[in-house]
Short mmCIF file of C-alpha atoms and ligand atoms in Angstrom, two decimals:
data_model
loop_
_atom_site.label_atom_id
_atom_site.label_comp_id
_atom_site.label_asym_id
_atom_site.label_seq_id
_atom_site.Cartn_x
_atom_site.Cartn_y
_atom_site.Cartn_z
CA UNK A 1 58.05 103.86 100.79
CA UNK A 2 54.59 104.12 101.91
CA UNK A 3 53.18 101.36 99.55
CA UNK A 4 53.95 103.93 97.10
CA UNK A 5 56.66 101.89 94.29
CA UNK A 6 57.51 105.29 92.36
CA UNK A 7 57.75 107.17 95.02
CA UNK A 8 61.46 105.41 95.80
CA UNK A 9 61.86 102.58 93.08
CA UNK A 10 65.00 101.20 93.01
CA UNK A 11 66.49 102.96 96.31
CA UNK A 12 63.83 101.07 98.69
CA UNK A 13 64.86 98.00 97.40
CA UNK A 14 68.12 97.97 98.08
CA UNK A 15 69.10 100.46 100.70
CA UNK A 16 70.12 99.91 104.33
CA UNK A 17 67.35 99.19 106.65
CA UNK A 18 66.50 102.59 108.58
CA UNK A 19 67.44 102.45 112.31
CA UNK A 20 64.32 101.01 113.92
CA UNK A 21 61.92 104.02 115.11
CA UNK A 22 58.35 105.01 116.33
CA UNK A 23 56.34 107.97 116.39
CA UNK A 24 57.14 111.35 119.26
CA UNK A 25 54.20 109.97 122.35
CA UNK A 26 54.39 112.34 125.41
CA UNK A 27 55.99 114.93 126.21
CA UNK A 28 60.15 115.71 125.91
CA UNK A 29 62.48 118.30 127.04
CA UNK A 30 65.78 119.00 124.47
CA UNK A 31 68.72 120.96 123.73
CA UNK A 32 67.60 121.15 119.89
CA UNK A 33 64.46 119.81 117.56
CA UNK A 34 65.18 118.87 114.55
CA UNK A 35 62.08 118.93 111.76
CA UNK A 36 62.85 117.01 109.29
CA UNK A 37 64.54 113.40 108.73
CA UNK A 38 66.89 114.31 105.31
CA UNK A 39 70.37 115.02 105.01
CA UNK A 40 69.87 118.65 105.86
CA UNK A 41 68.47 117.41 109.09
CA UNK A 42 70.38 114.43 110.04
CA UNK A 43 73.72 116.14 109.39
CA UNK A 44 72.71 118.69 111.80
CA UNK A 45 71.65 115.69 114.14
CA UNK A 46 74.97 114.19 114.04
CA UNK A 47 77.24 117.43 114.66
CA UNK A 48 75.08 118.43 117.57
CA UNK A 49 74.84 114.86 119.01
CA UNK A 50 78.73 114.07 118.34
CA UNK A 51 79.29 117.54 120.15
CA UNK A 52 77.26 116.20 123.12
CA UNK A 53 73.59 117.83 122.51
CA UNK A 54 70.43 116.86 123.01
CA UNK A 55 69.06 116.36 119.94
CA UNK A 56 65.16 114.90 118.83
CA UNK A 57 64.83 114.75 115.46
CA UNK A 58 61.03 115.11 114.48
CA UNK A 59 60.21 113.77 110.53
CA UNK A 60 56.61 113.92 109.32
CA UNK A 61 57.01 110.05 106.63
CA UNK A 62 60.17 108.19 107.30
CA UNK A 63 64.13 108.66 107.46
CA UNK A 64 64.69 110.06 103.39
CA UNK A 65 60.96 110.14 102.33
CA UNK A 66 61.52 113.54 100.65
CA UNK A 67 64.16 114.67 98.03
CA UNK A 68 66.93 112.92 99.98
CA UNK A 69 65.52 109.29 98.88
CA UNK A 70 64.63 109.66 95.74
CA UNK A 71 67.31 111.79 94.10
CA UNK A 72 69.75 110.83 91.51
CA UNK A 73 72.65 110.08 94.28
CA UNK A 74 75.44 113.01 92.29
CA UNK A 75 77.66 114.46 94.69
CA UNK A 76 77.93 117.54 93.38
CA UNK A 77 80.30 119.94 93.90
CA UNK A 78 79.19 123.56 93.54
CA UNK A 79 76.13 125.00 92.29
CA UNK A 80 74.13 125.05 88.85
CA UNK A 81 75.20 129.07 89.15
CA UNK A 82 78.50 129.85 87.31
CA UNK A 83 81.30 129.95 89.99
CA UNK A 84 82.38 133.30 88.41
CA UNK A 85 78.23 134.31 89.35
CA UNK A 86 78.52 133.50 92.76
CA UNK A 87 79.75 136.87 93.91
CA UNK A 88 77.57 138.69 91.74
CA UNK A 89 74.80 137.07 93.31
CA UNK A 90 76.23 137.23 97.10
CA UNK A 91 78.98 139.19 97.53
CA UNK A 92 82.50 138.50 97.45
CA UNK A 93 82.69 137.41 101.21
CA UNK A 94 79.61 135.01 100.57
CA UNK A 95 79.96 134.00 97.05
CA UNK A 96 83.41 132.92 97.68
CA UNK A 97 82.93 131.38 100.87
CA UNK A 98 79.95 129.53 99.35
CA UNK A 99 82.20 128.08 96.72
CA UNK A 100 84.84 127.38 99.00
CA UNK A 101 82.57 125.41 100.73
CA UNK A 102 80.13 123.54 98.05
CA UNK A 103 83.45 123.00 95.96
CA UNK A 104 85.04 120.84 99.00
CA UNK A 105 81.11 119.77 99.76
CA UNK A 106 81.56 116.12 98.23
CA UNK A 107 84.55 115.23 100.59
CA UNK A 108 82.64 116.02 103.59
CA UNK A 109 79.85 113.81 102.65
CA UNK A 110 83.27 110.98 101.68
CA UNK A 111 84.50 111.52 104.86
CA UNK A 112 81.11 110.79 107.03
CA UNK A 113 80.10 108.01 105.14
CA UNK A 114 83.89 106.47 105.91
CA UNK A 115 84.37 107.61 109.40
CA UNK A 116 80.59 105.74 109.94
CA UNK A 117 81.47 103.27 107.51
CA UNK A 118 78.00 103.81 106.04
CA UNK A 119 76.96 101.20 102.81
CA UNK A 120 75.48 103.02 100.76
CA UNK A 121 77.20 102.27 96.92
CA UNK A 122 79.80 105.08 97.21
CA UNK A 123 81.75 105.81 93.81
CA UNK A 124 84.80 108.52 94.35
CA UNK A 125 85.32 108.38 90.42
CA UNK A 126 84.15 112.00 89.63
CA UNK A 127 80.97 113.02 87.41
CA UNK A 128 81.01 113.98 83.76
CA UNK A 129 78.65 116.98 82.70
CA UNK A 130 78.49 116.51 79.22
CA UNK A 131 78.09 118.92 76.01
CA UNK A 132 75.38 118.65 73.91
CA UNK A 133 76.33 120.50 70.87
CA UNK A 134 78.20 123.56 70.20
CA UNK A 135 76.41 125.97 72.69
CA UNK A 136 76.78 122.92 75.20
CA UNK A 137 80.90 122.86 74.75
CA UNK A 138 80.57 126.63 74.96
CA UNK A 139 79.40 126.54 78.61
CA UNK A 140 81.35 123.31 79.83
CA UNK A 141 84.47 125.09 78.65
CA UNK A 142 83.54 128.51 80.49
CA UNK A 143 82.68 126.42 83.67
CA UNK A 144 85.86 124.46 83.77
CA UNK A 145 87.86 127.55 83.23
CA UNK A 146 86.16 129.40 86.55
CA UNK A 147 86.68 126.01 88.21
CA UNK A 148 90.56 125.81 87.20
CA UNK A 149 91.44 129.42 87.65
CA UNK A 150 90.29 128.79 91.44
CA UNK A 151 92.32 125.55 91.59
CA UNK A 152 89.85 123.41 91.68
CA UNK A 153 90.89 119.20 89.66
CA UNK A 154 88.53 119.56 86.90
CA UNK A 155 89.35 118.90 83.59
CA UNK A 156 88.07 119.46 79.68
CA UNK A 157 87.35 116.14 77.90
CA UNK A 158 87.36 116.13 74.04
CA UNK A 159 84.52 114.03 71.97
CA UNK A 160 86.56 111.12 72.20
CA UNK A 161 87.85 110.85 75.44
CA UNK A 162 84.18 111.56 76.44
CA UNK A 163 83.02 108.75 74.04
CA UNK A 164 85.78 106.32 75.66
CA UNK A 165 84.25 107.11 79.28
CA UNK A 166 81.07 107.19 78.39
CA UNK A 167 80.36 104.52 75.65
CA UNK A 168 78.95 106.27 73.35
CA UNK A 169 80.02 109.09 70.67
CA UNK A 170 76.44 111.66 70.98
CA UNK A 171 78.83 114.00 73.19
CA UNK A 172 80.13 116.84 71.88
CA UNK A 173 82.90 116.67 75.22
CA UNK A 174 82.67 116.54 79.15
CA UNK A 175 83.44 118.54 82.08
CA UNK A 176 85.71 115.62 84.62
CA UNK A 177 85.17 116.89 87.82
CA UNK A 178 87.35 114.66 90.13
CA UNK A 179 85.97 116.35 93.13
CA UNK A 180 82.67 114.28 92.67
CA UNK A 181 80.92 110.87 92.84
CA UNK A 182 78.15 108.97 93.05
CA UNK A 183 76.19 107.20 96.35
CA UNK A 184 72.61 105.46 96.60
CA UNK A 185 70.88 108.28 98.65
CA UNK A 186 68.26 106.73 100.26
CA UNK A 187 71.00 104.34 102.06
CA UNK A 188 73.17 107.31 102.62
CA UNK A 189 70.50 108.84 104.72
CA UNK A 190 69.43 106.08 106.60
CA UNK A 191 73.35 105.61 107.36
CA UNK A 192 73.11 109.05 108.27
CA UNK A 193 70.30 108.61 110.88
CA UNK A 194 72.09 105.33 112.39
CA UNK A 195 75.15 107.42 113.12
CA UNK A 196 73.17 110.02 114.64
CA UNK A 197 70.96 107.62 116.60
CA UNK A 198 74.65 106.25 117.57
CA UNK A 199 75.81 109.66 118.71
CA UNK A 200 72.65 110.29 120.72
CA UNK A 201 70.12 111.53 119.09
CA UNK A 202 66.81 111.10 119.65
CA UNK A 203 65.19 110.37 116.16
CA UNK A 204 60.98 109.90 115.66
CA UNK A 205 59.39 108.96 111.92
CA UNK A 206 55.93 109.47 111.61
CA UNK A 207 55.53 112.75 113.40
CA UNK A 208 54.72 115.34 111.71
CA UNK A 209 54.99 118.86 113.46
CA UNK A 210 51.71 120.94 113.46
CA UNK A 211 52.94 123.58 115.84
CA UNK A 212 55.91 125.30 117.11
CA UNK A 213 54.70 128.08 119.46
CA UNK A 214 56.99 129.89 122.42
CA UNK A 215 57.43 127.77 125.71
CA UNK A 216 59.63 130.33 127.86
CA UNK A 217 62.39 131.21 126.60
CA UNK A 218 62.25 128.53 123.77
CA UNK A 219 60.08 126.85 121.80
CA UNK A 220 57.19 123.98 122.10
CA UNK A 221 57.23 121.92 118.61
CA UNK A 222 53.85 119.68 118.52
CA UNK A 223 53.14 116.85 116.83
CA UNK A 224 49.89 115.12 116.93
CA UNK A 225 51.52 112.34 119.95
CA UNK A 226 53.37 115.04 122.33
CA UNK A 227 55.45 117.66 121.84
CA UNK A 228 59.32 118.71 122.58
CA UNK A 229 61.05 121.76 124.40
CA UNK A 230 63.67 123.21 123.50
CA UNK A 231 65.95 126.35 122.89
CA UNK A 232 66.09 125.96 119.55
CA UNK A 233 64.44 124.22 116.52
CA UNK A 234 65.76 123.92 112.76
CA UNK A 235 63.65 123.53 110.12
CA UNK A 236 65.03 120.96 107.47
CA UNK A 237 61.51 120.39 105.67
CA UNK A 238 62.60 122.02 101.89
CA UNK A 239 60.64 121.02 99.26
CA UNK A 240 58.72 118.81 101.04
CA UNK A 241 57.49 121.24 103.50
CA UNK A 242 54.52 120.97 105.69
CA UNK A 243 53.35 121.98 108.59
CA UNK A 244 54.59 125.92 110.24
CA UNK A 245 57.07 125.86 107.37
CA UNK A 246 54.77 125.37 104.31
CA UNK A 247 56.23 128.89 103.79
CA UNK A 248 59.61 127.10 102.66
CA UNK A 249 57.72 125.31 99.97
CA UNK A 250 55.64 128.33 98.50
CA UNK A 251 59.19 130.29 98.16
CA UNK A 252 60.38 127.15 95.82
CA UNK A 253 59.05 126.43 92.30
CA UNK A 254 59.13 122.47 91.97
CA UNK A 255 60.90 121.18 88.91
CA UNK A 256 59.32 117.27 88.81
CA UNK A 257 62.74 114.81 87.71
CA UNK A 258 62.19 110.85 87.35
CA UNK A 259 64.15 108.24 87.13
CA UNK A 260 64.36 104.64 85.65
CA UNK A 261 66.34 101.74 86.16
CA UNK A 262 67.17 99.08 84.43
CA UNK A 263 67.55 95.14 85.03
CA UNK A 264 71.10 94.61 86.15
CA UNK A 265 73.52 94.55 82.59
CA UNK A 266 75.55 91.76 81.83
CA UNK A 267 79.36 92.14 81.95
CA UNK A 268 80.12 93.02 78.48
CA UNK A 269 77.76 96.15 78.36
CA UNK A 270 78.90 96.80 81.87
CA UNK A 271 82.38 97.10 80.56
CA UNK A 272 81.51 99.14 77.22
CA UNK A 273 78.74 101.91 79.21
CA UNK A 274 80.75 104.01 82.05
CA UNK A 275 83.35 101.36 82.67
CA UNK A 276 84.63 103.94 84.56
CA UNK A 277 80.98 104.29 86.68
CA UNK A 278 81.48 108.39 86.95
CA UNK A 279 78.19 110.18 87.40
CA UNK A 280 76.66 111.90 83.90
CA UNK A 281 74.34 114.36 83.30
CA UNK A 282 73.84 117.12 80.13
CA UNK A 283 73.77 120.80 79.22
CA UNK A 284 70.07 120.48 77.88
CA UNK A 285 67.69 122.96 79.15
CA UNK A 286 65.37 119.41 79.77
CA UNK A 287 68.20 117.63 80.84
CA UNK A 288 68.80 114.68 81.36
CA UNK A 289 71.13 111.80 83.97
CA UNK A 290 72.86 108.33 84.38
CA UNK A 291 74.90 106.10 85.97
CA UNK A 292 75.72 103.02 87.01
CA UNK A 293 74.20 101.16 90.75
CA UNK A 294 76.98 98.56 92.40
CA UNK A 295 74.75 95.98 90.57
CA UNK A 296 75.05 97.31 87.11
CA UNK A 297 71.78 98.66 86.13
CA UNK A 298 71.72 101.89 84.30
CA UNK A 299 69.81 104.51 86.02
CA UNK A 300 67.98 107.19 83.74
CA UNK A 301 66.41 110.37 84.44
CA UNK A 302 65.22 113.60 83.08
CA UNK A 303 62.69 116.11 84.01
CA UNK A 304 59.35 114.94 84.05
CA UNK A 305 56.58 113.20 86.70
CA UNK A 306 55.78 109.90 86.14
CA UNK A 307 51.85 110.40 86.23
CA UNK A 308 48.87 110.56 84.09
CA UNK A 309 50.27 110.97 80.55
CA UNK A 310 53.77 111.53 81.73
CA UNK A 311 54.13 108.26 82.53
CA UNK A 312 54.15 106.58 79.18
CA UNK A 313 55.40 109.53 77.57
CA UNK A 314 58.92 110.02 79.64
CA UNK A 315 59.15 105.89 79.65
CA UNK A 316 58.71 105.96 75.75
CA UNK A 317 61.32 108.62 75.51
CA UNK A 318 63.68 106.78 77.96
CA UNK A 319 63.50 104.07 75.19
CA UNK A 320 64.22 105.86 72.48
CA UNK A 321 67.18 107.91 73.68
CA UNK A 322 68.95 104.96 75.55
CA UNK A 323 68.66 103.18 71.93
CA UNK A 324 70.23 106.04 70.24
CA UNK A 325 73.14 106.36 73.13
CA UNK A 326 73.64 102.89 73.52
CA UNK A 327 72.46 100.73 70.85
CA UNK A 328 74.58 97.92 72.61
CA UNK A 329 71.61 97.87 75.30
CA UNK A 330 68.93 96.45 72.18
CA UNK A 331 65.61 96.41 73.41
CA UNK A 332 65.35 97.83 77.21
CA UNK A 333 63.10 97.11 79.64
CA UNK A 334 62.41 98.91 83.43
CA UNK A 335 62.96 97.40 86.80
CA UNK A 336 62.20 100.43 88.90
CA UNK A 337 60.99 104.16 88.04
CA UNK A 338 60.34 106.71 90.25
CA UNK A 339 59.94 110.47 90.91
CA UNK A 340 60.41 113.35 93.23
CA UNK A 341 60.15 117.28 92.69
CA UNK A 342 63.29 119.49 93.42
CA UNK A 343 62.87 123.01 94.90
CA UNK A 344 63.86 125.77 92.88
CA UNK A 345 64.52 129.09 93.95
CA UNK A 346 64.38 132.18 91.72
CA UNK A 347 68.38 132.62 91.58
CA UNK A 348 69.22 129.40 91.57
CA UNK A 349 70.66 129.41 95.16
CA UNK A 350 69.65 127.79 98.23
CA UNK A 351 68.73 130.19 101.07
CA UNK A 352 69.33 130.78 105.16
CA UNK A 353 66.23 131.36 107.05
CA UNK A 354 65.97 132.91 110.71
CA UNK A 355 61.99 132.08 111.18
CA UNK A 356 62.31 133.39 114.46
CA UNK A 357 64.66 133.77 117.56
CA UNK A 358 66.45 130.59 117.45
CA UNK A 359 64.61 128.87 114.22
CA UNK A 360 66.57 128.38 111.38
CA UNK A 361 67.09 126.61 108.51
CA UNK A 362 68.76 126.13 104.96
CA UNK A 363 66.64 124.85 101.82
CA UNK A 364 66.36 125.46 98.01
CA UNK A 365 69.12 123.29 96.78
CA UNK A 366 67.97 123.37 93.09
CA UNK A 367 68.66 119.66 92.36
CA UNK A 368 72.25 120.27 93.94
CA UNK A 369 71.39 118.57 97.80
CA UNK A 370 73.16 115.47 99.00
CA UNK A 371 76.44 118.28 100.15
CA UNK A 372 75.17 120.98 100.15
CA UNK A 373 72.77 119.42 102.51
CA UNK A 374 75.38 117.42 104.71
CA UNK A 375 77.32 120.70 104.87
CA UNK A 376 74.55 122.90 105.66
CA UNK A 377 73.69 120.76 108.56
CA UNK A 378 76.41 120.65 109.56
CA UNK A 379 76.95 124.30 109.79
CA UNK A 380 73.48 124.55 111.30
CA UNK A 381 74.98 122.65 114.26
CA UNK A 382 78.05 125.06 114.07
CA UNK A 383 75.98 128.13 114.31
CA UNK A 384 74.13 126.66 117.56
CA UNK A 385 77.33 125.41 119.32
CA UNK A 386 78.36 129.13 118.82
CA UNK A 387 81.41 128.22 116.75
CA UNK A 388 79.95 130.24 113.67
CA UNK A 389 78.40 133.45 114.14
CA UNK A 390 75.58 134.50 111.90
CA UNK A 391 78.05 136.33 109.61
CA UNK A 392 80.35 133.50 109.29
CA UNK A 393 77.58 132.06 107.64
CA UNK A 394 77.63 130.76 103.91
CA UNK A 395 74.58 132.74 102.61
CA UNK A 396 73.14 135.43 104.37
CA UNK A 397 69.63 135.55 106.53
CA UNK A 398 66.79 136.20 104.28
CA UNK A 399 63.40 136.19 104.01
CA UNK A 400 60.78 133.68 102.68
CA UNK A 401 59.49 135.07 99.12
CA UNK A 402 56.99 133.63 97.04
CA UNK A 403 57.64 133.70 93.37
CA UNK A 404 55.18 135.07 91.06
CA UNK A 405 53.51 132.75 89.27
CA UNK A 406 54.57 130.05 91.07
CA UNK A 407 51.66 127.38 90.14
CA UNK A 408 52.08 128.46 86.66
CA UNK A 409 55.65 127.62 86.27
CA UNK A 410 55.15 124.12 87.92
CA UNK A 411 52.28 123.74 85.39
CA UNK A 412 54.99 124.40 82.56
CA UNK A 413 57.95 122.51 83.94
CA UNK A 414 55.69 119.54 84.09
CA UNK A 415 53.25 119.62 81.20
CA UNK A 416 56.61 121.48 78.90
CA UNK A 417 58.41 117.99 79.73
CA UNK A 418 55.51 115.96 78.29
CA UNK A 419 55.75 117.83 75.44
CA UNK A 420 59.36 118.21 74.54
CA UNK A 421 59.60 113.85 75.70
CA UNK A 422 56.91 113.25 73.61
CA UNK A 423 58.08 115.41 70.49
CA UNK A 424 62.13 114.32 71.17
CA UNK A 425 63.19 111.23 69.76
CA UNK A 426 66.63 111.66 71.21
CA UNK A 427 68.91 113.89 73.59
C1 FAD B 501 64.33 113.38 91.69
C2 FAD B 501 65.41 114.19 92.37
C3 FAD B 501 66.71 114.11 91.88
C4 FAD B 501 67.73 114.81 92.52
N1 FAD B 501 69.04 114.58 92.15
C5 FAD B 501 70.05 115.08 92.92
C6 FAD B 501 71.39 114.67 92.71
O1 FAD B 501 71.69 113.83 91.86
N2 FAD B 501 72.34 115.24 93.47
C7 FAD B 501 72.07 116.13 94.47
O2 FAD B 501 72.99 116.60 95.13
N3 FAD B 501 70.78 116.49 94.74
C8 FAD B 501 69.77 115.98 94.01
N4 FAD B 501 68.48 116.30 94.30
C9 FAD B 501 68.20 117.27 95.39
C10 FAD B 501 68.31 116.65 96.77
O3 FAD B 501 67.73 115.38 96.81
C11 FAD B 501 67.65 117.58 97.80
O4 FAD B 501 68.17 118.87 97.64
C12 FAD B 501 67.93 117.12 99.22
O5 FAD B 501 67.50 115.80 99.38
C13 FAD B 501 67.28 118.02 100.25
O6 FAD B 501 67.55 117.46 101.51
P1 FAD B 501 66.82 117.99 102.79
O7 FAD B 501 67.25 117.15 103.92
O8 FAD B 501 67.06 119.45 102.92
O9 FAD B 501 65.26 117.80 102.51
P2 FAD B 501 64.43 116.46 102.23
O10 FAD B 501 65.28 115.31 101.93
O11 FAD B 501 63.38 116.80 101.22
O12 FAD B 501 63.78 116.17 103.64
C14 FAD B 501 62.76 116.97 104.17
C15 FAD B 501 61.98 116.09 105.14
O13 FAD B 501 61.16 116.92 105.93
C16 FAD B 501 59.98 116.18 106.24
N5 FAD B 501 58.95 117.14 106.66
C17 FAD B 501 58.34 118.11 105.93
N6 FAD B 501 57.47 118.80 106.69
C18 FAD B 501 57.53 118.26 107.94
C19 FAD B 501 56.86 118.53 109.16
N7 FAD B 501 55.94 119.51 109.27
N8 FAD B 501 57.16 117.78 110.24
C20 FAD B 501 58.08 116.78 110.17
N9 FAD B 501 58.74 116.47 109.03
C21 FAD B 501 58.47 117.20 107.92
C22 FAD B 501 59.66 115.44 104.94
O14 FAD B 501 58.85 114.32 105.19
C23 FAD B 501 61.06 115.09 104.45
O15 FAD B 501 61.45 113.78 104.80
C24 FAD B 501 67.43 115.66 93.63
C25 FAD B 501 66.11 115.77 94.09
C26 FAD B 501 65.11 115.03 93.48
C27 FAD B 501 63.71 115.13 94.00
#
């Protein structure tokens, strides 16, 4: 995506084209502007346009150029935060409606992509988080407990019935959660955007906004070609923030994560490595991901940007662990790598913003964004249709907050990756 290879990798090459779009020139009147062209925004695009708004959707690069196109494509369900957390952190009213929601999250995003019969690799199979050691089992076993106790299909996986899922025996056992899947996220969003196009949006790449000032009683958003009226405006920009929001992106620490994809395998190591193609990822502090694309190539990832030194560092030590997981693989080589930061937020949960009168927005997903993100939106478009009040909200309003040492941290998170990649010969 912009000439850039690792900014995208594999997902540019074999996503959906985007619906075919030009920059905002002149000047527009609508019901709502959207800033932003993710799946925070486009979900929010589609409710209001299906519900017969008037909807322009404003992104700065293209349809998925931030987080939403280059993430690992988990549909989570839930937060990093321990369910039982959640209303420690919230409140009972909004840690369990958060949960509620998040925990039924995936089969929203299931039931868009079928109702628009969107392409984009869906796997329904469930994800495996996976124990590393004792401490590791510890926590999966903690976390599946909260999960079951609120009736949620999750299930504890020993070492070997992780091993026979998996394809390999490093595990010391696996959280199942059947809730979850796996999609290719960059074709996901552009599906996205063509259903919302369908439904009557309005939808401009290449438009950055560089102003959002009061028109009346609403609001003039600006981009360098024209501008757009409108009552109300919501701000989908998260960690790629620019523009009247760069507040959004000084409240977030940014945790770099690459990934790297193989050639596509041939049969037999297709059938002996997640025959079963659920999503994986680890307990490790620096953790790390896989799974399978429709074509067989193992996609691996970890934390870590995939410049200067970190490069050849987090590529060497992609090598070396996929030899000790799967020595079946022999000698591996890289298709595709690429890398994206994820916004993290001081708890660990995402936040609701009122900017102003009218200008709102959800961000800070943590790594956890292709439902919460869908369902965010579309609760954004709830909120303006007035079917959700502010208080039926999942999270309540707060304010923008810059973490202390913010620059530091991202300093750490990056350089601490090199180190511990360089250092780690394994998982
Ligand atoms: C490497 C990586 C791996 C991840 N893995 C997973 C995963 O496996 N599962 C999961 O659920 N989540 C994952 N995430 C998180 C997830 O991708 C994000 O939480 C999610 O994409 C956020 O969606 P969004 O629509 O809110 O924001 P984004 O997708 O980041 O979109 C924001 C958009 O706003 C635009 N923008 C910014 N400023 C302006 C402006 N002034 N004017 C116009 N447009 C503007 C940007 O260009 C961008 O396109 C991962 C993230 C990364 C980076």
């Amino acid at each position: 995506m912009l000439n850039d290879p690792r900014s995208h990798g594999l997902w540019e090459r074999t996503a959906i084209a985007p619906p075919s779009t030009f920059p905002l020139a002149g000047q527009f009147a609508a019901d709502v502007v959207i800033v932003g062209g993710g799946f925070t925004g486009l979900s929010a695009a589609l409710h209001l346009a299906e519900a017969g708004r008037s909807v322009v959707v404003l992104e700065g690069a293209e349809v998925g150029f931030g987080g939403s196109g280059r993430n690992v494509g988990l549909i989570n369900a839930g937060m990093w935060v321990m369910p039982d957390d959640l209303p420690g952190e919230l409140g009972d009213v909004y840690g369990e409606r958060l949960l509620q929601l998040l925990g039924n999250g995936p089969q929203v995003v299931m039931s868009i992509i079928d109702k628009h019969g969107i392409a984009c690799e869906l796997e329904r199979n469930g994800t495996l988080h996976c124990a590393v050691g004792k401490s590791g089992l510890t926590e999966i076993t903690e976390r599946a407990r909260q999960w079951q106790k609120r009736g949620a299909p999750v299930e504890l996986l020993d070492a070997n019935e992780t091993a026979a899922r998996i394809g390999t025996k490093v595990y010391a056992g696996a959280l199942l959660d059947r809730r979850a899947g796996t999609l290719q996220p960059l074709a996901y969003v552009r599906g996205l955007a063509h259903a919302a196009v369908r439904a009557g949006a309005t939808l401009h790449t290449g438009s950055p906004v560089v102003s959002c000032t009061r028109d009346g009683t609403g609001w003039k958003v600006s981009t360098p070609g024209g501008f757009v009226s409108a009552e109300w405006v919501v701000v989908a920009t998260d960690a790629y923030s620019k523009g009247p929001w760069a507040k959004v992106r000084r409240e977030q620490v940014h945790l770099p994560y690459f990934n790297l994809a193989t050639r596509p395998l041939p049969p037999d190591l297709r059938s002996s490595i997640l025959p079963g193609r659920e999503g994986v990822w680890d307990t490790k502090e620096i953790l790390s991901s896989f799974r399978m694309d429709s074509a067989g190539r193992l996609v691996f990832g970890s934390v870590g940007a995939l410049r200067n030194t970190g490069q050849a560092v987090h590529v060497g030590w992609a090598k070396r662990s996929l030899a000790r997981l799967f020595p079946q693989l022999g000698p591996v080589e890289f298709e595709h790598e690429w890398y994206g930061k994820i916004g993290m937020t001081d708890n660990a949960l995402p936040r609701f913003h009122r900017f102003e009168r009218n200008v709102i927005g959800f961000s800070g997903y943590n790594g956890r964004g292709i439902a919460p993100g869908t369902v965010f939106g579309r609760t954004l478009a709830g909120h303006i249709l007035g079917e959700l009040s502010e208080d039926d909200l999942p999270l309540p309003v707060t304010d923008t907050e810059q973490p202390s040492l913010r620059s530091l941290k991202e300093a750490y998170y990056e350089v601490g990756a090199q180190i511990a990649h360089f250092a780690g010969e394994r998982l």
